[in-house]
Structure formats: C-alpha cells, structure tokens
Coordinates of C-alpha atoms and ligand atoms in Angstrom, one line a residue:
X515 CA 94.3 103.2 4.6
X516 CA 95.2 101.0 2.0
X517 CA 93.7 97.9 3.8
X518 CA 90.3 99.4 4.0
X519 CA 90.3 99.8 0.0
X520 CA 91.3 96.6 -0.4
X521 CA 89.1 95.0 1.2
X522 CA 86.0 97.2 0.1
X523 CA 87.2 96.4 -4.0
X524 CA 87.1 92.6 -3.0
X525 CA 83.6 93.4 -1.5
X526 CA 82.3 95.1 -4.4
X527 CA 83.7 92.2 -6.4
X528 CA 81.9 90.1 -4.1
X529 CA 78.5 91.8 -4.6
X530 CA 78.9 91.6 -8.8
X531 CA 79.7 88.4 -9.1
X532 CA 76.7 87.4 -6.4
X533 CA 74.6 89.8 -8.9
X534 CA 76.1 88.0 -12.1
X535 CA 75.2 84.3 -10.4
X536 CA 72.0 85.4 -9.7
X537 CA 71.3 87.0 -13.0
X538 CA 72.5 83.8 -14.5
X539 CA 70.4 81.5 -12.0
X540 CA 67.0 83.5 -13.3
X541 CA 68.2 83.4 -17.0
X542 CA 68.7 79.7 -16.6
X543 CA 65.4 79.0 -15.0
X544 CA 63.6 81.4 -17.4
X545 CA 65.1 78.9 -20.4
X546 CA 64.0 76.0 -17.9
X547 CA 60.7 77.6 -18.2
X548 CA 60.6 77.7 -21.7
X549 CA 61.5 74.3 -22.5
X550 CA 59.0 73.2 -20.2
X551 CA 56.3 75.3 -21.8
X552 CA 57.6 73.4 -25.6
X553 CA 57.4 70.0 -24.0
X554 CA 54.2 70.6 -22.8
X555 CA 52.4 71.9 -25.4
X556 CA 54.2 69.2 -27.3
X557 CA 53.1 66.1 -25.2
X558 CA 50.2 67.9 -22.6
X559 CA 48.5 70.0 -24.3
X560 CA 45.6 67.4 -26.3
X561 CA 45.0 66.7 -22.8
X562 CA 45.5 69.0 -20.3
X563 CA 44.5 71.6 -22.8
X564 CA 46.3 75.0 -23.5
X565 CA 47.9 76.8 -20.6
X566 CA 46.8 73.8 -18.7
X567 CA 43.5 75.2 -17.5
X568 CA 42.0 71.4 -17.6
X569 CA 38.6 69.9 -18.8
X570 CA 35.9 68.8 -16.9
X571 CA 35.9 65.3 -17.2
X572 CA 39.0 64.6 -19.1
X573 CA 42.0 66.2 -17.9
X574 CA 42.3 68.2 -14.4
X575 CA 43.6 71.5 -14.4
X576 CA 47.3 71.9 -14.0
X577 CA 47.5 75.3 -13.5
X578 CA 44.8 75.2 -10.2
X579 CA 46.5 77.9 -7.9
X580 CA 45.0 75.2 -4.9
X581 CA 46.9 72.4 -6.6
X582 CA 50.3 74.0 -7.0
X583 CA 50.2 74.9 -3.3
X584 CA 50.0 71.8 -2.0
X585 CA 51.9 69.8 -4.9
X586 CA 55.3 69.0 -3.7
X587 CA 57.9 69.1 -7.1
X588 CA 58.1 65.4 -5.6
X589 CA 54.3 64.5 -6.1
X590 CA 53.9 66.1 -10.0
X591 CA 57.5 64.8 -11.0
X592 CA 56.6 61.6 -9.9
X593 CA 52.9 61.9 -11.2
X594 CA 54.0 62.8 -14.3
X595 CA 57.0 60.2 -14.4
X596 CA 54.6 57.4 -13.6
X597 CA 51.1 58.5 -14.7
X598 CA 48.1 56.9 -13.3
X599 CA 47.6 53.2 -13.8
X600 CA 44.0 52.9 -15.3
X601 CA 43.3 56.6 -16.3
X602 CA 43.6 57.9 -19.0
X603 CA 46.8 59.8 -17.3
X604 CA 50.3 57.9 -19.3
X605 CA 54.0 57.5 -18.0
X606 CA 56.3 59.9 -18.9
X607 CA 59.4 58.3 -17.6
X608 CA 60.9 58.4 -21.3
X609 CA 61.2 62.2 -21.2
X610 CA 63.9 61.8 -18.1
X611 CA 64.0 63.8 -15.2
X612 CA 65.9 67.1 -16.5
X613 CA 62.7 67.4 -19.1
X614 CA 60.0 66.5 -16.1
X615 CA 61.6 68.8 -14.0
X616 CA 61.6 71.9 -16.9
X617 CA 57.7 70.9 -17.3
X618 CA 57.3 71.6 -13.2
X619 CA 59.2 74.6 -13.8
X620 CA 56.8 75.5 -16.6
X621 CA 53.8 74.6 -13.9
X622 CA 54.8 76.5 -11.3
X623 CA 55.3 79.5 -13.5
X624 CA 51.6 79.8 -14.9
X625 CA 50.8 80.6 -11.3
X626 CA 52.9 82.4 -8.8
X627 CA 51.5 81.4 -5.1
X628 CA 53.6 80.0 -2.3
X629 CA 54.1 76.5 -2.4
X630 CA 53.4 75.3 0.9
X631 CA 53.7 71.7 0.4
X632 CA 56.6 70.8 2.9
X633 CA 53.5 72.3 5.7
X634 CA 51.4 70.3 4.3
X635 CA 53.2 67.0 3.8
X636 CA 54.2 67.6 7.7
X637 CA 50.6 67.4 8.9
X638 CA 49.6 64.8 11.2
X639 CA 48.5 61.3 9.0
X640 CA 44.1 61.1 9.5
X641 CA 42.7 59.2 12.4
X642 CA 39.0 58.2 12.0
X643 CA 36.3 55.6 11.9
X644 CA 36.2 54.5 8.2
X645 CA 33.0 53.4 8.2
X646 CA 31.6 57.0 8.7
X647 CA 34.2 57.6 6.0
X648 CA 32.5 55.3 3.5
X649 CA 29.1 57.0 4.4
X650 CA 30.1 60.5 3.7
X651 CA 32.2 59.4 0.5
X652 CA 29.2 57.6 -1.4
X653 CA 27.1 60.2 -0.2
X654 CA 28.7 63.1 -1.1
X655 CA 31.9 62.3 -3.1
X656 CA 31.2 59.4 -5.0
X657 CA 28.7 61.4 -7.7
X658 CA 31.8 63.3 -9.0
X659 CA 34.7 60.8 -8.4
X660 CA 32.7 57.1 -8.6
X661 CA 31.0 54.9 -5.8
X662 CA 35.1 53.4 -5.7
X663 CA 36.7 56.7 -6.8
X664 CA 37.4 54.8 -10.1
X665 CA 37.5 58.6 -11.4
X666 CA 35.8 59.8 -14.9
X667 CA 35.8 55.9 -16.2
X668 CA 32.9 56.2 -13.2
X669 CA 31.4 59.2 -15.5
X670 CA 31.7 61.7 -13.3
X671 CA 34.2 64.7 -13.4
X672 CA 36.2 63.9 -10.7
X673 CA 40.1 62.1 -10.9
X674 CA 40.4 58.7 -9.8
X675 CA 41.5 59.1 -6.0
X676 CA 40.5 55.7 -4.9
X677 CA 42.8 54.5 -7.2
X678 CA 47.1 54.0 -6.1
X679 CA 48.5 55.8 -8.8
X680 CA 47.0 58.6 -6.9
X681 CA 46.8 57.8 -3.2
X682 CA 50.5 56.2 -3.2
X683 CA 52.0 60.0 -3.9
X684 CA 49.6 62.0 -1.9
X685 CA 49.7 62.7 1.7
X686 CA 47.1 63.4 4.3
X687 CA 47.9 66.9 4.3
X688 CA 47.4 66.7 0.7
X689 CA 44.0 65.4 0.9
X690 CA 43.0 66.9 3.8
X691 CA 43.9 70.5 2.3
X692 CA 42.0 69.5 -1.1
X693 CA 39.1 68.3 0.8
X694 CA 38.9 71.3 3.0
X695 CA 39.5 74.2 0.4
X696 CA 38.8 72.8 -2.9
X697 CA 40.4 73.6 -6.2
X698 CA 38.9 77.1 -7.7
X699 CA 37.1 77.5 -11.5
X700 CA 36.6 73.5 -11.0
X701 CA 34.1 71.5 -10.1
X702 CA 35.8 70.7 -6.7
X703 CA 34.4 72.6 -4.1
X704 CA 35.5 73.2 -0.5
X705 CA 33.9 70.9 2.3
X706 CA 34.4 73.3 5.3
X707 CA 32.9 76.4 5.7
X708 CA 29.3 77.5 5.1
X709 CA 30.0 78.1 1.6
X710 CA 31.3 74.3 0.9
X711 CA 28.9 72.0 -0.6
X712 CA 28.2 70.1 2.6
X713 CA 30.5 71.8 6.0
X714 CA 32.3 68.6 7.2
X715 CA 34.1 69.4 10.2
X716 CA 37.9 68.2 10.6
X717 CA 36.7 64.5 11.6
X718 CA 34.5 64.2 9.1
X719 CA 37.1 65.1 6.8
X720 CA 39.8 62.7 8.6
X721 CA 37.0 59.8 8.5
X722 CA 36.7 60.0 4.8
X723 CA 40.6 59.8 4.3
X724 CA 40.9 56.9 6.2
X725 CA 38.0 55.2 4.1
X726 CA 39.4 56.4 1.2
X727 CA 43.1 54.4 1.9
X728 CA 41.4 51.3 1.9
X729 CA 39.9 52.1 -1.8
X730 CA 43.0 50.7 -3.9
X731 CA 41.7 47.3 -2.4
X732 CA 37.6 47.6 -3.6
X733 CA 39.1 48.0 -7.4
Ligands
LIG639 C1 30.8 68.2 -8.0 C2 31.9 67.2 -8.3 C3 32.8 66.8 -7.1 C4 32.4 66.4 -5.9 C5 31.1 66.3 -5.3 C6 33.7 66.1 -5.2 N1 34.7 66.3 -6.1 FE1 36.7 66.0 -5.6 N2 37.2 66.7 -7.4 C7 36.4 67.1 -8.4 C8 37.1 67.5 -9.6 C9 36.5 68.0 -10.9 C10 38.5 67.4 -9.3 C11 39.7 67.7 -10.1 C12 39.8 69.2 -10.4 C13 40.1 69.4 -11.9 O1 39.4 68.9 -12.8 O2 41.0 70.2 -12.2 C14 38.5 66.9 -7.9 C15 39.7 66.6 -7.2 C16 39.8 66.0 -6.0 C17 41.0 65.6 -5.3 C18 42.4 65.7 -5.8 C19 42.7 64.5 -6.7 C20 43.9 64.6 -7.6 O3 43.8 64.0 -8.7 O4 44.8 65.4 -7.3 C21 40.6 65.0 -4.1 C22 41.5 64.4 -3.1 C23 39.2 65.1 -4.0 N3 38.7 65.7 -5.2 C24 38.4 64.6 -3.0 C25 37.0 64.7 -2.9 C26 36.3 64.1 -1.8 C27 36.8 63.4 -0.6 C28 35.0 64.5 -2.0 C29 33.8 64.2 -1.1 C30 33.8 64.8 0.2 C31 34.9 65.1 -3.3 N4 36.2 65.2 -3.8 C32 33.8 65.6 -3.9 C33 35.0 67.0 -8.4 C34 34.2 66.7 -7.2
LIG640 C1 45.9 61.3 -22.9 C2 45.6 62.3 -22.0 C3 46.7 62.9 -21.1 C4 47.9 63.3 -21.5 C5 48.5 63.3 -22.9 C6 48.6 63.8 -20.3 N1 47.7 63.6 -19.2 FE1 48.1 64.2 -17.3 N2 46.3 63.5 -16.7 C7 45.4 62.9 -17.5 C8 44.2 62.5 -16.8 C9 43.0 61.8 -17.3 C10 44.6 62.7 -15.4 C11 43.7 62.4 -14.2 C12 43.8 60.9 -13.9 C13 43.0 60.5 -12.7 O1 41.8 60.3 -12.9 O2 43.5 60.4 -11.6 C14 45.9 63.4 -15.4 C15 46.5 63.8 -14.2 C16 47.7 64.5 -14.2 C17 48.4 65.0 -13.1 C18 47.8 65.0 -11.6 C19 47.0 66.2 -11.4 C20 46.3 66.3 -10.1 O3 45.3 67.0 -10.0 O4 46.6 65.6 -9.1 C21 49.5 65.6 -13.5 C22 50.5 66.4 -12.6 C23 49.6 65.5 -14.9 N3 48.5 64.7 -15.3 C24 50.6 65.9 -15.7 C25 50.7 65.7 -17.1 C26 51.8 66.1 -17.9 C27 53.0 67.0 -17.4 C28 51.6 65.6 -19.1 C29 52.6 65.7 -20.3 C30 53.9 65.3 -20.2 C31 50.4 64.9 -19.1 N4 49.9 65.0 -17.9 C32 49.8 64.3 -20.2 C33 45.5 62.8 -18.9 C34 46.6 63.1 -19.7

C-alpha cells in the first residue's frame, strides 16, 4: 500500500513543520518579550517602578492582574502611544509600534490571566441619571481620584479618569469592570459586594459612568 505510506510521510511532515512553526512562533515572542522587558526598564521603569508593580500616587501598577484583564492590546498600545495629556503619563509614539507592541508583550507576560477584554469592550454602553452619578463620585470617588478626577495633581492616589486621555480609550465595560472588582495590592478597591468599600449595585455603578463622561468638560 504504497499510497497509504505516502500519504502518512507527508503527514508526519505536516506535523514537524507545524511543531517547527510553532517552536519558532514561541521563540519569537519569547525575544518579543525580552525586548520589551529592555525598553521598559529603559524608558518605564523611574516611573512605573521595577517589574511594574506601580506607586501609590505616582505611577499605577502595570502589572495589576485586574488591569491586564480587561486591557485590550488596543487600550495600552494606544495609552502608551499617546500618554495622558496633563499627567505626569508622556507620549511614546517615538518608540513606533513594533517597540510598543514588544513592551505589551513584556506586560502581558509579568501576569499570565486571561485577557477577557473583547467581553468586556462588548458590554452594553451605561445608562443612568448623572446627577446621582455626581453624588456618588464626590462622595465616594473623588478623595482618591479628585472632586473632577484631575487624578494625583488632585493629591490623592488615584489616575486621572475624568480627564480624555483616559476616558477616550476606555470603554464601559472597562469602567464598569474596574468599578465593580477593583484592582488588587492597590488602593482601588471593589464597589460591589459586601467587602467593597461602599456596595453600589449595577445602577449605581452605571450612574457614576455616565457622570463621569461629562468630566473632560468640568477641566
Ligand atoms: C482609596 C482610594 C480610591 C478610591 C476611593 C477610588 N479609587 Fe479608583 N483608583 C484608585 C487607584 C490607586 C487606582 C489606580 C491603581 C494603581 O495605582 O495601580 C484607581 C483606578 C481607577 C480606575 C482605572 C483608571 C485607569 O487609569 O486605568 C477607575 C476607572 C477608577 N479607579 C474608578 C473609581 C471610581 C468610579 C471610584 C468611586 C466609586 C473610585 N475609583 C474610588 C484609588 C481609589
Ligand atoms: C514620568 C513618569 C512616567 C513614565 C516615564 C511612564 N509613565 Fe506610564 N503613567 C504615568 C502616570 C502618572 C500614569 C497615570 C496617569 C493618570 O493619572 O491617568 C501612567 C499611566 C500609564 C498607563 C495606563 C495604566 C492604567 O491603569 O490605565 C500605561 C499603560 C502606561 N502608563 C504605560 C507606560 C509605559 C509602557 C511607559 C514606558 C514606555 C510609561 N508608562 C512611562 C507615568 C509615567
């Protein structure tokens, strides 16, 4: 059965050169990954701080398991591409795309959970009353984040999410998920749940995004 040989040589040639691609695909990514990690220590790091871990009041963490969740490759190349208009976060746009995309790679490798940002760019966009928004957000979110969410410049720890150069890249989803959950070993807690700093329930939550989309405009 000459036929059947045949074909099973050009299957097993198949299989070894899937198996050679893919061994090529990781070592390729792995030297993505380590030319990320040299850019970043090179132009992050003073920051961001070593392995990105953040600090309180100057830098968020980069390697938040929460964050890199929800953070489409989209949102942090473009973050990082851009920076945020008056932080202290700079453009990067210099560095070009192939060198932001090896710093996401880098990212993405210091913690390995699911990224389920396509989920949670789909949600629905927030529908609320703003003006129980604005009550919950200077209650509750302005001590961290500023009365306009002017971010640390405010004094506080929190980023500057009333501010575009954050709201123009993040979703709902993104928000809402943030809002919800919180980001862990930082000073952002959860809102929902018994063991969030106040339990908002999913209107709340969607009230306070809708005030916080007319922020950019209170600057
Ligand atoms: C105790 C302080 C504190 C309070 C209160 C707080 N936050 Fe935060 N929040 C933070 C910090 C700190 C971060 C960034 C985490 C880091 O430093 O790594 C953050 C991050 C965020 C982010 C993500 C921003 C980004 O740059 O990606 C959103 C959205 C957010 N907070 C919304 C809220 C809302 C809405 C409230 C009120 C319901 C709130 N926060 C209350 C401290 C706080
Ligand atoms: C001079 C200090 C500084 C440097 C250098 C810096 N950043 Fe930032 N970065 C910040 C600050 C401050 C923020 C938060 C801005 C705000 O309040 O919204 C930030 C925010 C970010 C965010 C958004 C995080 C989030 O929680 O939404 C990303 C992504 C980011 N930086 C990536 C980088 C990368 C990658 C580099 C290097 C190429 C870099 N940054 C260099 C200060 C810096």
């Amino acid at each position: 059965m000459p036929g059947i040989k045949k074909k099973r040589a050009v299957l097993t040639g198949a299989v070894m050169a899937a198996s050679l691609l893919s061994l090529t695909a990781h070592a390729a990514n792995k030297q993505q990954i380590e030319e990320g990690r040299r850019l970043f220590n090179q132009n992050c790091v003073v920051c961001h701080q070593p392995d990105a871990i953040g600090k309180p009041g100057f830098a968020p963490s980069l390697s938040n398991p929460e964050l890199l969740s929800i953070a489409s490759d989209k949102f942090l190349e473009s973050t990082i591409r851009d920076g945020r208009v008056g932080t202290g976060m700079p453009p990067w746009a210099h560095l070009g795309r192939k060198k932001i995309k090896a710093i996401v790679a880098y990212l993405r490798s210091l913690s390995k959970v699911p990224n389920r940002s396509a989920e949670v760019d789909a949600e629905p966009a927030a529908h609320g009353d703003p003006r129980l928004g604005k009550t919950w957000f200077e209650d509750i979110c302005a001590t961290c984040h500023g009365k306009h969410g002017d971010g640390y410049e405010a004094g506080g720890t929190g980023t500057a999410i009333g501010k575009p150069g954050f709201l123009n890249k993040a979703s709902d989803g993104f928000i809402r998920e943030t809002i919800k959950h919180g980001r862990s070993n930082t000073r952002m807690r959860g809102f929902s749940g018994p063991d969030g700093l106040a339990n908002l329930s999913d209107q709340e939550i969607d009230d306070i995004i809708v005030y916080m989309r007319t922020l950019p405009k209170k600057q």
